[in-house]
Amino acid sequence: MFTNIPPVTKGLLIANGVVFVLQLLLGPALDALMLWPWLPPELAPYAPHRFMPWQLLTHGFMHSPTNIAHLLFNMLALVMFGAQLEYVWGQRRFLTYFLVCVAGAGLCQLLVVSWSVANGGGLYPTVGASGGVFGLLLAYGLLFPHQRVMLLIPPVPMKARTLVIVYGLIELVLGVTGTQSGVAHFAHLGGMLFGWLLIRYWRGQPPFGGPRLRRVV
């Protein structure tokens, strides 16, 4: 089965797996690759790490060493949705899309956690490929809206378009209400938002003007 996975999707799987092993072996030595909040000047000297631009991408290849289920679920979703998108878009466009979703997720999460820290919230990093995965989910729902997919928990089949709407609403509610701490809901939403914007840019649709570009099918 692994040999049938397209090359970029396979490479992303390997990269996440290798980084996870390095995290187990090296521990805090890789903490600077996590996404840390931007800190006010009065707090920066006392923090072990602070935001650096590369973290917008590197955090998307890291997962908590104590939560292997997070890694496994993300990689399963990467194969389920990413492989099909790579077959449709090609390697370069697929990789561009995934990295834009990861960076967009990181940017949205950075804004939220930095605001929280500035208002007395806890200082903690963000890790995980979920922002990119949620972007893939959105793209799959747009390109294959009537394709039926099976959820794992609960095991309920539904159309891809419905799945995107349901997950998007759940993430929005959980993020606004803060009822599920420790989960980067705004990173998930950010991945979906930037994925949606990139697809509309490729299609030449509002809010992007100018001549229409090649349409994404």
Short mmCIF file of N, CA, C and O in Angstrom, two decimals, residues 47-126:
data_model
loop_
_atom_site.label_atom_id
_atom_site.label_comp_id
_atom_site.label_asym_id
_atom_site.label_seq_id
_atom_site.Cartn_x
_atom_site.Cartn_y
_atom_site.Cartn_z
N ALA A 47 11.44 34.27 28.84
CA ALA A 47 10.86 33.10 28.17
C ALA A 47 11.96 32.21 27.60
O ALA A 47 12.98 32.70 27.11
N PRO A 48 11.78 30.88 27.68
CA PRO A 48 12.80 29.97 27.14
C PRO A 48 12.90 30.04 25.63
O PRO A 48 13.96 29.82 25.05
N HIS A 49 11.77 30.35 24.96
CA HIS A 49 11.75 30.46 23.51
C HIS A 49 10.79 31.57 23.13
O HIS A 49 9.92 31.96 23.90
N ARG A 50 10.94 32.06 21.90
CA ARG A 50 10.06 33.09 21.39
C ARG A 50 9.77 32.79 19.93
O ARG A 50 10.43 31.93 19.32
N PHE A 51 8.81 33.50 19.37
CA PHE A 51 8.44 33.25 17.98
C PHE A 51 9.57 33.59 17.03
O PHE A 51 10.21 34.63 17.14
N MET A 52 9.79 32.68 16.05
CA MET A 52 10.70 32.91 14.94
C MET A 52 9.97 32.53 13.66
O MET A 52 9.16 31.59 13.66
N PRO A 53 10.24 33.23 12.54
CA PRO A 53 9.43 33.01 11.33
C PRO A 53 9.37 31.57 10.84
O PRO A 53 8.33 31.14 10.34
N TRP A 54 10.48 30.85 10.95
CA TRP A 54 10.47 29.47 10.42
C TRP A 54 9.48 28.57 11.14
O TRP A 54 9.07 27.54 10.62
N GLN A 55 9.08 28.95 12.35
CA GLN A 55 8.17 28.12 13.11
C GLN A 55 6.80 27.99 12.47
O GLN A 55 6.07 27.04 12.76
N LEU A 56 6.44 28.93 11.59
CA LEU A 56 5.16 28.84 10.89
C LEU A 56 5.08 27.56 10.05
O LEU A 56 3.98 27.04 9.82
N LEU A 57 6.21 27.05 9.60
CA LEU A 57 6.24 25.80 8.84
C LEU A 57 6.69 24.61 9.69
O LEU A 57 6.09 23.54 9.63
N THR A 58 7.73 24.81 10.49
CA THR A 58 8.31 23.66 11.20
C THR A 58 7.36 23.06 12.22
O THR A 58 7.40 21.85 12.47
N HIS A 59 6.47 23.89 12.80
CA HIS A 59 5.56 23.33 13.80
C HIS A 59 4.64 22.28 13.19
O HIS A 59 4.15 21.39 13.89
N GLY A 60 4.39 22.39 11.87
CA GLY A 60 3.49 21.47 11.20
C GLY A 60 4.08 20.09 10.95
O GLY A 60 3.38 19.22 10.41
N PHE A 61 5.34 19.89 11.30
CA PHE A 61 5.97 18.58 11.16
C PHE A 61 6.30 17.96 12.52
O PHE A 61 6.99 16.95 12.58
N MET A 62 5.79 18.58 13.58
CA MET A 62 6.07 18.11 14.93
C MET A 62 4.77 17.69 15.62
O MET A 62 3.71 18.23 15.33
N HIS A 63 4.90 16.71 16.50
CA HIS A 63 3.76 16.25 17.29
C HIS A 63 4.24 15.94 18.70
O HIS A 63 5.44 15.70 18.91
N SER A 64 3.33 15.94 19.63
CA SER A 64 3.70 15.65 21.01
C SER A 64 4.19 14.21 21.14
O SER A 64 3.47 13.28 20.75
N PRO A 65 5.39 13.98 21.67
CA PRO A 65 5.89 12.61 21.83
C PRO A 65 5.03 11.75 22.76
O PRO A 65 5.12 10.53 22.72
N THR A 66 4.22 12.39 23.58
CA THR A 66 3.36 11.64 24.50
C THR A 66 1.97 11.37 23.91
O THR A 66 1.12 10.80 24.58
N ASN A 67 1.75 11.79 22.66
CA ASN A 67 0.43 11.62 22.05
C ASN A 67 0.59 11.09 20.63
O ASN A 67 0.38 11.81 19.65
N ILE A 68 0.97 9.83 20.51
CA ILE A 68 1.20 9.25 19.19
C ILE A 68 -0.10 9.15 18.39
O ILE A 68 -0.08 9.15 17.15
N ALA A 69 -1.25 9.11 19.08
CA ALA A 69 -2.54 9.05 18.37
C ALA A 69 -2.73 10.29 17.51
O ALA A 69 -3.30 10.21 16.41
N HIS A 70 -2.25 11.45 17.99
CA HIS A 70 -2.36 12.69 17.22
C HIS A 70 -1.61 12.54 15.90
O HIS A 70 -2.12 12.90 14.83
N LEU A 71 -0.41 12.01 15.96
CA LEU A 71 0.38 11.79 14.75
C LEU A 71 -0.30 10.80 13.82
O LEU A 71 -0.41 11.05 12.61
N LEU A 72 -0.79 9.69 14.36
CA LEU A 72 -1.39 8.65 13.52
C LEU A 72 -2.65 9.15 12.83
O LEU A 72 -2.87 8.87 11.64
N PHE A 73 -3.51 9.87 13.53
CA PHE A 73 -4.73 10.39 12.92
C PHE A 73 -4.41 11.40 11.82
O PHE A 73 -5.04 11.40 10.77
N ASN A 74 -3.42 12.27 12.08
CA ASN A 74 -3.05 13.24 11.05
C ASN A 74 -2.48 12.56 9.81
O ASN A 74 -2.78 12.96 8.67
N MET A 75 -1.66 11.55 10.01
CA MET A 75 -1.06 10.87 8.86
C MET A 75 -2.11 10.05 8.10
O MET A 75 -2.04 9.94 6.87
N LEU A 76 -3.07 9.48 8.81
CA LEU A 76 -4.15 8.77 8.13
C LEU A 76 -4.95 9.73 7.26
O LEU A 76 -5.28 9.43 6.10
N ALA A 77 -5.27 10.91 7.80
CA ALA A 77 -6.01 11.90 7.02
C ALA A 77 -5.17 12.42 5.86
O ALA A 77 -5.71 12.68 4.77
N LEU A 78 -3.86 12.54 6.05
CA LEU A 78 -2.99 12.97 4.97
C LEU A 78 -3.05 12.00 3.80
O LEU A 78 -3.11 12.42 2.63
N VAL A 79 -3.06 10.71 4.10
CA VAL A 79 -3.14 9.71 3.04
C VAL A 79 -4.53 9.72 2.40
O VAL A 79 -4.68 9.69 1.17
N MET A 80 -5.59 9.77 3.22
CA MET A 80 -6.95 9.70 2.72
C MET A 80 -7.27 10.84 1.76
O MET A 80 -7.84 10.63 0.69
N PHE A 81 -6.92 12.05 2.16
CA PHE A 81 -7.30 13.22 1.36
C PHE A 81 -6.14 13.72 0.49
O PHE A 81 -6.35 14.15 -0.64
N GLY A 82 -4.93 13.69 1.03
CA GLY A 82 -3.80 14.25 0.31
C GLY A 82 -3.43 13.48 -0.94
O GLY A 82 -3.11 14.08 -1.97
N ALA A 83 -3.48 12.14 -0.87
CA ALA A 83 -3.08 11.35 -2.04
C ALA A 83 -3.96 11.66 -3.24
O ALA A 83 -3.46 11.85 -4.36
N GLN A 84 -5.27 11.73 -3.03
CA GLN A 84 -6.17 12.01 -4.13
C GLN A 84 -5.96 13.41 -4.69
O GLN A 84 -5.99 13.63 -5.91
N LEU A 85 -5.72 14.38 -3.81
CA LEU A 85 -5.47 15.74 -4.26
C LEU A 85 -4.17 15.82 -5.06
O LEU A 85 -4.09 16.56 -6.06
N GLU A 86 -3.16 15.09 -4.63
CA GLU A 86 -1.89 15.11 -5.37
C GLU A 86 -2.06 14.50 -6.76
O GLU A 86 -1.47 14.99 -7.74
N TYR A 87 -2.87 13.45 -6.89
CA TYR A 87 -3.13 12.86 -8.20
C TYR A 87 -3.81 13.87 -9.12
O TYR A 87 -3.54 13.93 -10.33
N VAL A 88 -4.70 14.70 -8.57
CA VAL A 88 -5.44 15.67 -9.37
C VAL A 88 -4.59 16.90 -9.70
O VAL A 88 -4.55 17.36 -10.84
N TRP A 89 -3.91 17.44 -8.70
CA TRP A 89 -3.18 18.69 -8.86
C TRP A 89 -1.77 18.52 -9.40
O TRP A 89 -1.23 19.44 -9.99
N GLY A 90 -1.16 17.39 -9.13
CA GLY A 90 0.26 17.24 -9.42
C GLY A 90 1.09 17.57 -8.19
O GLY A 90 0.61 18.16 -7.22
N GLN A 91 2.35 17.21 -8.24
CA GLN A 91 3.21 17.29 -7.07
C GLN A 91 3.45 18.72 -6.60
O GLN A 91 3.31 19.04 -5.42
N ARG A 92 3.82 19.61 -7.54
CA ARG A 92 4.19 20.96 -7.14
C ARG A 92 3.02 21.73 -6.54
O ARG A 92 3.14 22.36 -5.49
N ARG A 93 1.87 21.66 -7.20
CA ARG A 93 0.71 22.40 -6.70
C ARG A 93 0.23 21.82 -5.37
O ARG A 93 -0.15 22.57 -4.47
N PHE A 94 0.26 20.52 -5.24
CA PHE A 94 -0.17 19.90 -3.99
C PHE A 94 0.74 20.32 -2.84
O PHE A 94 0.27 20.68 -1.76
N LEU A 95 2.06 20.27 -3.05
CA LEU A 95 2.99 20.65 -1.99
C LEU A 95 2.81 22.12 -1.62
O LEU A 95 2.82 22.48 -0.44
N THR A 96 2.65 22.98 -2.65
CA THR A 96 2.41 24.39 -2.38
C THR A 96 1.17 24.58 -1.52
O THR A 96 1.18 25.34 -0.54
N TYR A 97 0.10 23.89 -1.88
CA TYR A 97 -1.15 24.02 -1.14
C TYR A 97 -0.96 23.59 0.32
O TYR A 97 -1.39 24.30 1.24
N PHE A 98 -0.34 22.44 0.53
CA PHE A 98 -0.18 21.94 1.90
C PHE A 98 0.64 22.90 2.74
O PHE A 98 0.27 23.20 3.89
N LEU A 99 1.75 23.39 2.21
CA LEU A 99 2.61 24.28 2.98
C LEU A 99 1.93 25.61 3.26
O LEU A 99 2.11 26.20 4.34
N VAL A 100 1.15 26.12 2.31
CA VAL A 100 0.39 27.36 2.54
C VAL A 100 -0.61 27.15 3.68
O VAL A 100 -0.79 28.02 4.54
N CYS A 101 -1.27 26.00 3.69
CA CYS A 101 -2.23 25.71 4.77
C CYS A 101 -1.53 25.61 6.12
O CYS A 101 -2.04 26.10 7.13
N VAL A 102 -0.36 24.98 6.16
CA VAL A 102 0.39 24.87 7.41
C VAL A 102 0.80 26.26 7.90
O VAL A 102 0.62 26.60 9.08
N ALA A 103 1.34 27.08 6.99
CA ALA A 103 1.77 28.41 7.39
C ALA A 103 0.58 29.28 7.78
O ALA A 103 0.66 30.06 8.75
N GLY A 104 -0.52 29.17 7.05
CA GLY A 104 -1.72 29.93 7.40
C GLY A 104 -2.28 29.52 8.75
O GLY A 104 -2.71 30.37 9.54
N ALA A 105 -2.27 28.23 9.02
CA ALA A 105 -2.71 27.74 10.32
C ALA A 105 -1.82 28.29 11.42
O ALA A 105 -2.30 28.73 12.48
N GLY A 106 -0.50 28.28 11.17
CA GLY A 106 0.42 28.82 12.17
C GLY A 106 0.21 30.30 12.41
O GLY A 106 0.28 30.76 13.55
N LEU A 107 -0.06 31.05 11.35
CA LEU A 107 -0.26 32.49 11.50
C LEU A 107 -1.51 32.78 12.34
O LEU A 107 -1.47 33.64 13.24
N CYS A 108 -2.59 32.08 12.06
CA CYS A 108 -3.83 32.30 12.84
C CYS A 108 -3.62 31.90 14.30
O CYS A 108 -4.05 32.61 15.22
N GLN A 109 -2.97 30.78 14.52
CA GLN A 109 -2.70 30.35 15.89
C GLN A 109 -1.77 31.32 16.60
O GLN A 109 -1.94 31.62 17.79
N LEU A 110 -0.79 31.83 15.87
CA LEU A 110 0.14 32.81 16.45
C LEU A 110 -0.60 34.04 16.95
O LEU A 110 -0.33 34.54 18.05
N LEU A 111 -1.52 34.54 16.15
CA LEU A 111 -2.29 35.73 16.55
C LEU A 111 -3.09 35.46 17.81
O LEU A 111 -3.14 36.29 18.73
N VAL A 112 -3.72 34.29 17.87
CA VAL A 112 -4.59 33.97 19.01
C VAL A 112 -3.77 33.79 20.29
O VAL A 112 -4.08 34.37 21.34
N VAL A 113 -2.72 32.99 20.23
CA VAL A 113 -1.95 32.71 21.46
C VAL A 113 -1.15 33.93 21.90
O VAL A 113 -0.94 34.14 23.10
N SER A 114 -0.68 34.74 20.94
CA SER A 114 0.05 35.95 21.32
C SER A 114 -0.87 36.93 22.03
O SER A 114 -0.48 37.57 23.02
N TRP A 115 -2.11 37.05 21.52
CA TRP A 115 -3.09 37.90 22.21
C TRP A 115 -3.37 37.35 23.61
O TRP A 115 -3.48 38.12 24.58
N SER A 116 -3.47 36.04 23.73
CA SER A 116 -3.74 35.43 25.03
C SER A 116 -2.61 35.70 26.02
O SER A 116 -2.84 36.06 27.18
N VAL A 117 -1.36 35.55 25.57
CA VAL A 117 -0.22 35.79 26.45
C VAL A 117 -0.17 37.26 26.88
O VAL A 117 0.08 37.58 28.04
N ALA A 118 -0.44 38.16 25.94
CA ALA A 118 -0.42 39.58 26.26
C ALA A 118 -1.49 39.95 27.28
O ALA A 118 -1.36 40.98 27.96
N ASN A 119 -2.51 39.12 27.39
CA ASN A 119 -3.60 39.39 28.34
C ASN A 119 -3.56 38.43 29.54
O ASN A 119 -4.58 38.18 30.17
N GLY A 120 -2.39 37.90 29.82
CA GLY A 120 -2.21 37.10 31.02
C GLY A 120 -2.35 35.61 30.85
O GLY A 120 -2.34 34.86 31.84
N GLY A 121 -2.49 35.13 29.62
CA GLY A 121 -2.62 33.70 29.39
C GLY A 121 -1.30 32.97 29.51
O GLY A 121 -0.23 33.58 29.61
N GLY A 122 -1.35 31.64 29.51
CA GLY A 122 -0.17 30.82 29.66
C GLY A 122 0.71 30.83 28.42
O GLY A 122 0.23 31.01 27.30
N LEU A 123 1.99 30.62 28.63
CA LEU A 123 2.98 30.58 27.54
C LEU A 123 3.21 29.12 27.15
O LEU A 123 3.80 28.35 27.91
N TYR A 124 2.72 28.73 25.98
CA TYR A 124 2.87 27.35 25.55
C TYR A 124 3.03 27.31 24.02
O TYR A 124 2.53 28.18 23.32
N PRO A 125 3.71 26.29 23.51
CA PRO A 125 3.92 26.19 22.06
C PRO A 125 2.81 25.40 21.39
O PRO A 125 2.00 24.73 22.05
N THR A 126 2.78 25.47 20.07
CA THR A 126 1.82 24.72 19.26
C THR A 126 2.58 23.79 18.32
O THR A 126 3.57 24.20 17.72
#
